[in-house]
Coordinates of C-alpha atoms in Angstrom, one line a residue:
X1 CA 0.0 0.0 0.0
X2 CA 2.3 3.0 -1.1
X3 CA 1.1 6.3 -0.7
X4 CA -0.1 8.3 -3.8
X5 CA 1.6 11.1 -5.3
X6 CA -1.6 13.3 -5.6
X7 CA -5.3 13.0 -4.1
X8 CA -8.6 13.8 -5.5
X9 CA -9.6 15.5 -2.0
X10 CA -8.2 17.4 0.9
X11 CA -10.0 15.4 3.0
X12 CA -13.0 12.6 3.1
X13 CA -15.2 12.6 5.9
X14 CA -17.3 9.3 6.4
X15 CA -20.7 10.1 8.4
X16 CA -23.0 12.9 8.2
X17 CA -24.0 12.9 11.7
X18 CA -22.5 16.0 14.0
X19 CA -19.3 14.9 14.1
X20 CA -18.6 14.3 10.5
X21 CA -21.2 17.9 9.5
X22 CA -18.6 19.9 11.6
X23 CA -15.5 18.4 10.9
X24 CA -16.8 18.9 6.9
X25 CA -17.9 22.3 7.1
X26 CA -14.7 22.9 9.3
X27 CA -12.7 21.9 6.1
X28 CA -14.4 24.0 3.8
X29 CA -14.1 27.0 5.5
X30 CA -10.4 26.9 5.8
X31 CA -10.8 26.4 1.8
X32 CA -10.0 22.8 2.2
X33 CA -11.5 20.2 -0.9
X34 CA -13.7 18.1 1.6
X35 CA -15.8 15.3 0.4
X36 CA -18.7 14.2 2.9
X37 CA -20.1 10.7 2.4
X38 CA -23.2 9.5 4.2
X39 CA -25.5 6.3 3.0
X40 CA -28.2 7.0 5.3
X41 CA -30.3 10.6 6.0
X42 CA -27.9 13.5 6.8
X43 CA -27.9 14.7 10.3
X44 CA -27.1 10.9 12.4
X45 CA -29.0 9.9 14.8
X46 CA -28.9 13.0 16.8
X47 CA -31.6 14.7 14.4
X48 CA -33.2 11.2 13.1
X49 CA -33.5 8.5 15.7
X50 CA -32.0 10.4 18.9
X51 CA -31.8 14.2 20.8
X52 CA -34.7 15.7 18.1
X53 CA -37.2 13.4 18.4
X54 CA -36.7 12.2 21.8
X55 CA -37.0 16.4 23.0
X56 CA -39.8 16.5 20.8
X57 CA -41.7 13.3 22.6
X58 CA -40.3 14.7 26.1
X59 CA -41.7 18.1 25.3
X60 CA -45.2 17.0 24.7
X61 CA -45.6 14.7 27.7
X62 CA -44.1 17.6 29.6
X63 CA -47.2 19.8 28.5
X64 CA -49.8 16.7 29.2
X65 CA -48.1 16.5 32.8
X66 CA -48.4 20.2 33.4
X67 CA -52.2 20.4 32.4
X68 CA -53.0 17.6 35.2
X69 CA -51.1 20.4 37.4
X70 CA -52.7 23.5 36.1
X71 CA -55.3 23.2 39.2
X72 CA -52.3 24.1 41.8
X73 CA -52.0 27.2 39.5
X74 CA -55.6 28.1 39.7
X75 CA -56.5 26.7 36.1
X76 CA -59.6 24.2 36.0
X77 CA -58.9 22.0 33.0
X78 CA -60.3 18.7 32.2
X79 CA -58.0 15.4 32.3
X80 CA -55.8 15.9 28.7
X81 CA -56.6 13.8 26.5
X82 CA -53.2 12.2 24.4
X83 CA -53.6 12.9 20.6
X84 CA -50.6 9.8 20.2
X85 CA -50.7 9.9 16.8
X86 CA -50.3 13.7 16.8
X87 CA -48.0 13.7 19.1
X88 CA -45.6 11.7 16.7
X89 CA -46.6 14.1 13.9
X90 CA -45.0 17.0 16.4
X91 CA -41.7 14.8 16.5
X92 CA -41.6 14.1 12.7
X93 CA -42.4 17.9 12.5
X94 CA -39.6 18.9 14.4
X95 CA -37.2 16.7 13.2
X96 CA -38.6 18.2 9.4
X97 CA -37.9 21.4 10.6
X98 CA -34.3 21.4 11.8
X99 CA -33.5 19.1 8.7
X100 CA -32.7 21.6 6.5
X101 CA -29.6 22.9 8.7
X102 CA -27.8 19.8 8.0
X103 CA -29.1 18.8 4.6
X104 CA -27.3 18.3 1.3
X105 CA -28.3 21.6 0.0
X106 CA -27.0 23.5 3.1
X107 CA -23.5 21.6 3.5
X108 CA -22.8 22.4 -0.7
X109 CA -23.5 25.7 -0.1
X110 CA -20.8 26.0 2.4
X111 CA -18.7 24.5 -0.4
X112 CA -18.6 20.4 0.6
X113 CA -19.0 18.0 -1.3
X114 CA -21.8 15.5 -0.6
X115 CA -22.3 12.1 -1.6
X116 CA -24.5 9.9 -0.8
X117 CA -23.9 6.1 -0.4
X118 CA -22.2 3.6 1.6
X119 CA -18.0 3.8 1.7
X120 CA -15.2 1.6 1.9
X121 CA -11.8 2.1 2.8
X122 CA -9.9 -0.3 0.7
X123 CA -6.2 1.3 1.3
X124 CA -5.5 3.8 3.7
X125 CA -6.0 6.8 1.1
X126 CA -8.9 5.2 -0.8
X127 CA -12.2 5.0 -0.3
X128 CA -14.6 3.9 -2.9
X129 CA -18.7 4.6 -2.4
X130 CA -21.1 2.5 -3.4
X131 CA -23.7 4.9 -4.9
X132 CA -27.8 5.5 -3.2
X133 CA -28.2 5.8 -6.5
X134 CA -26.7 3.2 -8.0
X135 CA -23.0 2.8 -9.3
X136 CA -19.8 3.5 -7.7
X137 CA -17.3 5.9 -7.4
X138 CA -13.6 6.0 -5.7
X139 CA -12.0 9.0 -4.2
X140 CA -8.2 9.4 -2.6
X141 CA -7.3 11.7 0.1
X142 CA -4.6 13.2 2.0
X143 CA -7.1 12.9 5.4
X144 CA -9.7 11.0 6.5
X145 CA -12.0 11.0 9.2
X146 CA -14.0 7.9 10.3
X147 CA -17.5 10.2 12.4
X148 CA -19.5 6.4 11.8
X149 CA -21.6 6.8 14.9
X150 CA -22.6 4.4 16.9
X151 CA -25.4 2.2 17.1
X152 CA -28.0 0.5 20.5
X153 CA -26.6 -2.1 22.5
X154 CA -28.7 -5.3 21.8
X155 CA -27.8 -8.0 24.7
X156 CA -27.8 -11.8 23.7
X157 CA -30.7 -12.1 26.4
X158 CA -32.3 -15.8 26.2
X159 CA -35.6 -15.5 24.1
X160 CA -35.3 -11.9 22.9
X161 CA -36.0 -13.5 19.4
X162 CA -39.0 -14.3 20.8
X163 CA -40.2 -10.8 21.1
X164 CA -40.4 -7.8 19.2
X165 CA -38.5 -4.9 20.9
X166 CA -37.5 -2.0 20.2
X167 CA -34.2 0.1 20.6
X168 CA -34.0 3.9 20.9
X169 CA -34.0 4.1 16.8
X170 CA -36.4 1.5 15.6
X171 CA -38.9 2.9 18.3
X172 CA -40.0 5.8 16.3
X173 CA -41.1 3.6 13.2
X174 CA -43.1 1.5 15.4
X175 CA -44.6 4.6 17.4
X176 CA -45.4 6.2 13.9
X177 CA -48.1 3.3 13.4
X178 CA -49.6 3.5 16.8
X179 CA -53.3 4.8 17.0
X180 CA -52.4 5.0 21.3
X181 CA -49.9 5.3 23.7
X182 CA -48.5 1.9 25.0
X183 CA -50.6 0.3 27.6
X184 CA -47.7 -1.3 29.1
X185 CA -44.3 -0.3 28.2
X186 CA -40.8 -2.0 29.7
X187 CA -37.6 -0.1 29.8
X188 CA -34.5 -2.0 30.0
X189 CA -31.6 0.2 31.7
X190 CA -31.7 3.2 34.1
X191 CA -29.3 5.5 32.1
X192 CA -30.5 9.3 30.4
X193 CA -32.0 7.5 27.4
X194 CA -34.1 4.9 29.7
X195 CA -35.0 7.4 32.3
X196 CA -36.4 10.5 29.7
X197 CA -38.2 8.1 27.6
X198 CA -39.7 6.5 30.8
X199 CA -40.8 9.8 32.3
X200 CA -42.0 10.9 28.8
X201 CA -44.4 7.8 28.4
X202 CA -45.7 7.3 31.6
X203 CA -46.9 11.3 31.7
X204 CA -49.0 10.1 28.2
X205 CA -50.8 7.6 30.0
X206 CA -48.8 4.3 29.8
X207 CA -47.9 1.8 32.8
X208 CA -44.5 2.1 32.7
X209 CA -42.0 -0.3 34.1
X210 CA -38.4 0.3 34.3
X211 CA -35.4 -1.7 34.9
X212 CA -31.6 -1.4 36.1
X213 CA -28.9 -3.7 37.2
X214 CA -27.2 -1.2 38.9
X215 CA -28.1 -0.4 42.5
X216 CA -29.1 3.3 41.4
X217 CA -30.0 5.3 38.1
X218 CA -27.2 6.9 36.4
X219 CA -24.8 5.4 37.9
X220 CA -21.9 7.9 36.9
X221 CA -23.5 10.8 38.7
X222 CA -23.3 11.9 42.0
X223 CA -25.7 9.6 44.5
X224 CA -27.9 12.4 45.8
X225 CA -28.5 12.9 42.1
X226 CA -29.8 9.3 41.7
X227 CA -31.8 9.4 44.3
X228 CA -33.7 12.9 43.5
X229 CA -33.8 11.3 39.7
X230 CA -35.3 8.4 41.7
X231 CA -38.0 10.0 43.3
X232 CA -38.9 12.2 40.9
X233 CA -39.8 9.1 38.5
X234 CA -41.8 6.9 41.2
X235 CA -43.9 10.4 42.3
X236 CA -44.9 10.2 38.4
X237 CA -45.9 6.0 38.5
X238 CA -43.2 4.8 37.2
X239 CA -42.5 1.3 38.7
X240 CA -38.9 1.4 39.3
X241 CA -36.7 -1.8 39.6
X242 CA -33.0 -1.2 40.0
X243 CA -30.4 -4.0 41.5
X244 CA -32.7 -6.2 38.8
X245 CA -30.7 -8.4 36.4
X246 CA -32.8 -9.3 33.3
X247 CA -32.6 -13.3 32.5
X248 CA -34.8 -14.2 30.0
X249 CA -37.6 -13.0 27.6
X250 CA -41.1 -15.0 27.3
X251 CA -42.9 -14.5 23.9
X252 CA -44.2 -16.0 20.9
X253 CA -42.4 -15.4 17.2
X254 CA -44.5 -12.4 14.9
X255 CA -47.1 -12.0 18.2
X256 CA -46.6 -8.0 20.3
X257 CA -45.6 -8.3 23.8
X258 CA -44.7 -11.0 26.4
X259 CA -42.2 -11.1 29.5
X260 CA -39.1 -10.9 31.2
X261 CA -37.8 -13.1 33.9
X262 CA -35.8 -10.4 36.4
X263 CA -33.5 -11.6 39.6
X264 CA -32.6 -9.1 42.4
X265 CA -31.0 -10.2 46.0
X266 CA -35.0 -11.6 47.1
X267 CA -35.1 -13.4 44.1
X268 CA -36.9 -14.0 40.7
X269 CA -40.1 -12.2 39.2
X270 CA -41.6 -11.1 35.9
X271 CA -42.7 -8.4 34.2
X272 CA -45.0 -8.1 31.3
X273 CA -45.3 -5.9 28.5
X274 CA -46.8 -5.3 25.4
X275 CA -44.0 -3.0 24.4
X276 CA -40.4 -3.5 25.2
X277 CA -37.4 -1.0 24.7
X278 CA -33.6 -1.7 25.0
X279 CA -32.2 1.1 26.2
X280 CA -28.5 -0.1 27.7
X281 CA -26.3 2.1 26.1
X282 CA -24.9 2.0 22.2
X283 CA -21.2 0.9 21.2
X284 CA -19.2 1.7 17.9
X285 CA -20.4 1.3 14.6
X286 CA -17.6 -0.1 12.4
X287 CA -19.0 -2.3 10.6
X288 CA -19.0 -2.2 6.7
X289 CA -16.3 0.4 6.1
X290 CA -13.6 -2.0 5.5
X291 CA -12.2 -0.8 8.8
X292 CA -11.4 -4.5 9.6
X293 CA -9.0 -5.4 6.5
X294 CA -7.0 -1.9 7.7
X295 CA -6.1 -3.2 11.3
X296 CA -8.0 -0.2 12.7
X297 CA -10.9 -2.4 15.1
X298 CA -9.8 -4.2 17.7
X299 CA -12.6 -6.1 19.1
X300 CA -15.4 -4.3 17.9
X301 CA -13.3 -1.0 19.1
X302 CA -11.7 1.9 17.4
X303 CA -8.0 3.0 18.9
X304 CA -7.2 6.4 18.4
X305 CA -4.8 8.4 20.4
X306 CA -5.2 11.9 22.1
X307 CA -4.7 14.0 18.6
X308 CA -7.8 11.0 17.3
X309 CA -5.2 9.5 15.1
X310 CA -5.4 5.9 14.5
X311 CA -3.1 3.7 13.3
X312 CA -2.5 5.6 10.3
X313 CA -2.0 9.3 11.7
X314 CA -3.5 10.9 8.1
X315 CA -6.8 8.5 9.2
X316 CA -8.9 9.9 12.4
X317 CA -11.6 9.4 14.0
X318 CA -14.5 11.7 16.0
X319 CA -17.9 11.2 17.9
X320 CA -19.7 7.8 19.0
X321 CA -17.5 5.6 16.9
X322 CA -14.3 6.7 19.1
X323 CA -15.7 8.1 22.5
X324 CA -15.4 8.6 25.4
X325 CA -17.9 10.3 25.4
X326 CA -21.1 9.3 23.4
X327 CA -22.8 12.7 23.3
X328 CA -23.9 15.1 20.6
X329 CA -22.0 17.5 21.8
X330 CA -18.8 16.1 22.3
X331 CA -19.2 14.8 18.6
X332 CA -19.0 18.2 17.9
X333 CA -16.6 19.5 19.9
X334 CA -13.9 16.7 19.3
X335 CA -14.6 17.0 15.2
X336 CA -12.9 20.6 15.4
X337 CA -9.7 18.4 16.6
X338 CA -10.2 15.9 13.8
X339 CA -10.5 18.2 10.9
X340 CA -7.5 20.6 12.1
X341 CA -5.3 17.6 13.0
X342 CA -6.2 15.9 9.7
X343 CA -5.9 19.2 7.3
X344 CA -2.7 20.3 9.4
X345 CA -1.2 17.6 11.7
X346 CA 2.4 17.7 10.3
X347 CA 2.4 21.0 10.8
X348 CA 0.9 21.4 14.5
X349 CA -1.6 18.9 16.1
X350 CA -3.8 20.0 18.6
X351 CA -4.8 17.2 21.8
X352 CA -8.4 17.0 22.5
X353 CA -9.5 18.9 25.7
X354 CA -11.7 16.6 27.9
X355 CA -11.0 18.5 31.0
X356 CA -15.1 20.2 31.0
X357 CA -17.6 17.9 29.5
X358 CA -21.3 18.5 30.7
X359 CA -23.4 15.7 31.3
X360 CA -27.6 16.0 31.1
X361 CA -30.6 14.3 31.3
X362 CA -33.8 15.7 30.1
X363 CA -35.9 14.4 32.6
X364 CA -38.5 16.6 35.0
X365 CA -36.4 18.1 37.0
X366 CA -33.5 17.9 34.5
X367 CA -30.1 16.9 35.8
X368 CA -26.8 18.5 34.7
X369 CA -23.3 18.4 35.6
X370 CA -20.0 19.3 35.0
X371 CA -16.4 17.8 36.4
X372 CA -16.0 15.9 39.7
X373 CA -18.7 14.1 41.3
X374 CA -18.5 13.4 45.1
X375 CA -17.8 9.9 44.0
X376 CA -15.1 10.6 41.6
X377 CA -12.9 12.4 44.1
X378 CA -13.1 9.9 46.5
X379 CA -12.2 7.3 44.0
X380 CA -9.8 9.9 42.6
X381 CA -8.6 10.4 46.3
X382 CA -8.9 14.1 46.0
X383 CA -10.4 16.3 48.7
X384 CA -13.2 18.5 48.5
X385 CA -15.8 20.8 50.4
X386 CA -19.6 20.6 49.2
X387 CA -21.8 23.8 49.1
X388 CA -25.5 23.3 48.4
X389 CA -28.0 25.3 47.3
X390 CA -31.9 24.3 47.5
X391 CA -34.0 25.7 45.3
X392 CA -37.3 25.4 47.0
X393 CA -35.8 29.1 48.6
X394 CA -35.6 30.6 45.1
X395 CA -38.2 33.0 44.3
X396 CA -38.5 32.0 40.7
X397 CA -39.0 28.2 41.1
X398 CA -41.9 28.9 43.9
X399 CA -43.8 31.1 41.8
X400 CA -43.6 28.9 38.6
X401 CA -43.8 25.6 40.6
X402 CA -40.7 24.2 40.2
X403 CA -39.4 24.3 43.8
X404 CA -37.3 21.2 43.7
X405 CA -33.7 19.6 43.4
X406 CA -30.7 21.8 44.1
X407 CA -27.0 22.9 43.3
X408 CA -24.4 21.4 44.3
X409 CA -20.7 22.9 44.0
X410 CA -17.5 20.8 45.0
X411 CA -14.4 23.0 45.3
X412 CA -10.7 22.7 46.6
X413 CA -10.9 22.8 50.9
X414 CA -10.3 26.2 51.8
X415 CA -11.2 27.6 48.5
X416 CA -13.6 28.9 45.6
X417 CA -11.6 27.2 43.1
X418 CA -14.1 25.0 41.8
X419 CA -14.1 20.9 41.1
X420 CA -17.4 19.8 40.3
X421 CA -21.1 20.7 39.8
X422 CA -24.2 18.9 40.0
X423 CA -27.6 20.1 39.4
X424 CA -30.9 18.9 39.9
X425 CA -33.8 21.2 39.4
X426 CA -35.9 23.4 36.1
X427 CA -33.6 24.0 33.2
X428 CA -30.5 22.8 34.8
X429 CA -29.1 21.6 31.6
X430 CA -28.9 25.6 31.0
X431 CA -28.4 26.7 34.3
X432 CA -24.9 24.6 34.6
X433 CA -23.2 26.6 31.6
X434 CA -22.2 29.5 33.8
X435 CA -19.9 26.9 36.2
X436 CA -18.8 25.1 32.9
X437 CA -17.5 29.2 31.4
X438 CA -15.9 29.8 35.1
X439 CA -14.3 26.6 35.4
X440 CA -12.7 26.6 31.7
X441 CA -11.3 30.2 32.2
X442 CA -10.3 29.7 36.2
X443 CA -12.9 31.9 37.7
X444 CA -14.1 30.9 41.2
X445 CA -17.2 31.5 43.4
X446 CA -16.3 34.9 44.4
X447 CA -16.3 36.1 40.8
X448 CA -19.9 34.2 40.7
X449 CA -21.0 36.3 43.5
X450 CA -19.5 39.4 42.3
X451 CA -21.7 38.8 39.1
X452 CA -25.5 40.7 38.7
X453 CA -27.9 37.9 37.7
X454 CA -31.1 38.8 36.9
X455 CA -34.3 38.9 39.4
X456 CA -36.2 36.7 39.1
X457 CA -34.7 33.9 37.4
X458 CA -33.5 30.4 37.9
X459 CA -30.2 31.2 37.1
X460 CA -29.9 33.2 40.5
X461 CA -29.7 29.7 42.3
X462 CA -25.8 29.6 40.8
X463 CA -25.3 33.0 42.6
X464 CA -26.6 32.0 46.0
X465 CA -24.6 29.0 45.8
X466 CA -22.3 30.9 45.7
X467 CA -22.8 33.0 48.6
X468 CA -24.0 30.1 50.7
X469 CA -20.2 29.1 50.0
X470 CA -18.8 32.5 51.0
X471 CA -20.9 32.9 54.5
X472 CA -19.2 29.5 55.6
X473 CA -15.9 30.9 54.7
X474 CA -16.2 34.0 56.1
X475 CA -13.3 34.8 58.7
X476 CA -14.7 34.9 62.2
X477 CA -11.5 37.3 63.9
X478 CA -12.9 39.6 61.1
X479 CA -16.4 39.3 62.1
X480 CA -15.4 39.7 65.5
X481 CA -13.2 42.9 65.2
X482 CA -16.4 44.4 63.0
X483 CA -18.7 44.0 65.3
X484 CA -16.2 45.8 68.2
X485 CA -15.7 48.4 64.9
X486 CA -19.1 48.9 65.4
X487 CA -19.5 49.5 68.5
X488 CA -17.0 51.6 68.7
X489 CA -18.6 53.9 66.1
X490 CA -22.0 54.0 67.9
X491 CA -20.0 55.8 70.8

């Protein structure tokens, strides 16, 4: 495999989902020739299978579960009645109306080239495409980057032939041809995608069963978190089983619904369903791009080093397909990386910063944070000093009815410097991008505090967090010599 001499492109960017749509229109604006090649629809499963249509969904059980509350607020409403089928015309709506900001029209207007069909690497420059439209076609470049995706876990559960379940992108197909809401729906795995689509259906009427191995929901957040998340699900109906392991499905071939066989410490049960989703988390997809044959998957997984160089430095890698972290915006924010490093990695490289990367879950309250968890610097044997905030004091969540969860700030002993946030509470997802801006640039709690936020908002919680921190650090021999001060001035 010798190198060529010349190449057709700049770069070639497999995957149209947000890592591979920034990395290409990354490229072209530094005036790069960037080919983006994508067999499925544009956008990945962010905008077709995953955050669109799963917000969209969340939004509109968020609106059925506020009209059963409007009569705390003084509103006398009847008991909503779920429009399913137009609820699933709001998603397809949505996910219709973003479309056209990653579309082909869009992206070739920015100047990349996009084509559309399945590619193959079949030497470490060349990649030939097998045509949507029939044909084939074979391009050489001085880059690549492999933004693949990834695709749902399916565990090789006994009997899950047997039944016909669904995954977090074949369930909006099958929710497309329902005339009502799921009588009763089973959720396998206590993670963000389980817990928002189990909130979301059991506020639009179904019975709504959820299950996780682990002791506690998300397990990588901080425990209080887990437990609010907890609570907050049950209040709603949702029957909750974590420390259950799945064992076996019951069901009939081509026949909806059946049962699964669960084990905790007291022993077996079942649960049955009609519907069924797998939600335990999604791996790479590297299948079918001739990744193999190049030595670039190991075991199903796809090395790549700190500068997401593989094997081949010219090849690299960004999003789902190389983690660590499988979120949207990571994809984006590590594709930056891959496109520089690709386009101009002999000349200067660039390591991908993973030092700040925010973690949500769109649930009711939402939970959001950033850095160390209580857990991690325990494990990490680092100390800390917690500050909380509750948020059933702030003005703003009492008078819109949102007075619970809190804030939760971990900083260095002795100091504002700060180590981790957690929040559980209304729009926390936005509420946490104030610590994410302090930490990145080194700016404490006292610069929080220092800072005019706006009354009355949610966003005043971060402040009084902040001050909640500053009255336990307040030096008592100054307090004491004020008050004397004081004293002294009143004569």
């Amino acid at each position: 495999m010798s190198k060529p001499k010349k190449f057709d492109r700049n770069l070639i960017v497999i995957g149209a989902g947000a890592a591979g749509l920034v990395s290409a229109y990354i490229s072209a604006a530094v005036k790069a020739e960037v080919t983006l090649i994508e067999a499925g629809n544009m956008g990945g499963d962010c905008l077709n299978t995953g955050c669109v249509p799963s917000k969209a969904l969340i939004q509109c059980a968020r609106i059925a579960h506020w009209t059963r509350r409007a009569d705390q607020f003084g509103i006398c409403v009847a008991e909503p009645g779920v429009d399913f089928p137009g609820v699933m015309r709001h998603v397809r709506a949505s996910i219709e109306r973003i479309a056209p900001h990653d579309s082909v029209e869009r992206y070739t207007e920015l100047g990349v080239e996009v084509v559309q069909g399945q590619a193959r690497l079949v030497d470490p420059w060349t990649v030939t495409i097998a045509l949507n439209s029939g044909g084939e076609r074979t391009l050489s470049a001085r880059a690549i980057v492999l933004a693949t995706g990834a695709e749902p876990i399916v565990p090789p559960l006994p009997g899950l032939e047997n039944v016909h379940y669904l995954t977090s992108e074949t369930l909006w197909d099958r929710c497309a041809k329902l005339d009502q809401v799921p009588r009763r729906l089973l959720l396998l795995g206590g993670g963000s995608i389980g817990c928002e689509l189990a909130q979301a259906f059991v506020r639009l009427g179904s019975d709504v069963t959820l299950v996780e191995k682990e002791s506690r929901l998300l397990p990588r957040e901080d425990q209080e978190v887990s437990e609010a998340l907890s609570r907050a699900l049950e209040s709603e109906g949702v029957n909750l089983l974590t420390g259950h392991e799945a064992l076996a499905f019951i069901g009939k071939p081509n026949r909806i619904g059946g049962a699964l066989r669960l084990r905790n410490a007291e022993g077996e049960t079942q649960v049955t369903f009609d519907e069924v989703i797998l939600a335990l988390g999604r791996r790479a997809r590297t299948q079918g791009f001739g990744l193999e044959s190049l030595g670039l998957v190991q075991g199903g997984k796809l090395e790549a080093d700190a500068y997401l160089r593989t094997r081949y430095p010219h090849i690299l890698a960004a999003g789902d397909v190389v983690g660590p972290y499988q979120f949207t915006h990571m994809a984006s924010h590590q594709a930056w990386y891959a496109a520089v490093n690709g386009l101009f990695g002999d000349i200067k490289k660039f390591p991908v910063d993973y030092s700040l990367v925010p973690r949500a879950t769109f649930i009711d309250p939402e939970v959001a944070s950033v850095g160390l968890s209580e857990g991690m610097a325990s494990e990490q044997g680092i100390a800390y000093e917690v500050t909380r905030y509750a948020l059933d004091d702030l003005d703003r969540a009492i008078v819109d009815g949102a007075a619970q969860g809190f804030v939760k700030v971990l900083t260095v002993p002795g100091k504002d410097t700060i180590l981790g946030v957690s929040i559980v509470g209304e729009n926390a997802a936005e509420l946490i991008a104030e610590f994410i801006i302090a930490m990145k640039h080194g700016l404490g709690l006292n610069k929080i505090l220092s800072t005019i936020h706006t009354y009355p908002t949610m966003a005043e919680a971060n402040k009084f967090v902040a001050g909640n921190w500053k009255r336990a650090h307040a030096p008592e021999w100054a307090l004491r010599w004020l008050k004397l001060f004081h004293r002294w001035r009143r004569g």
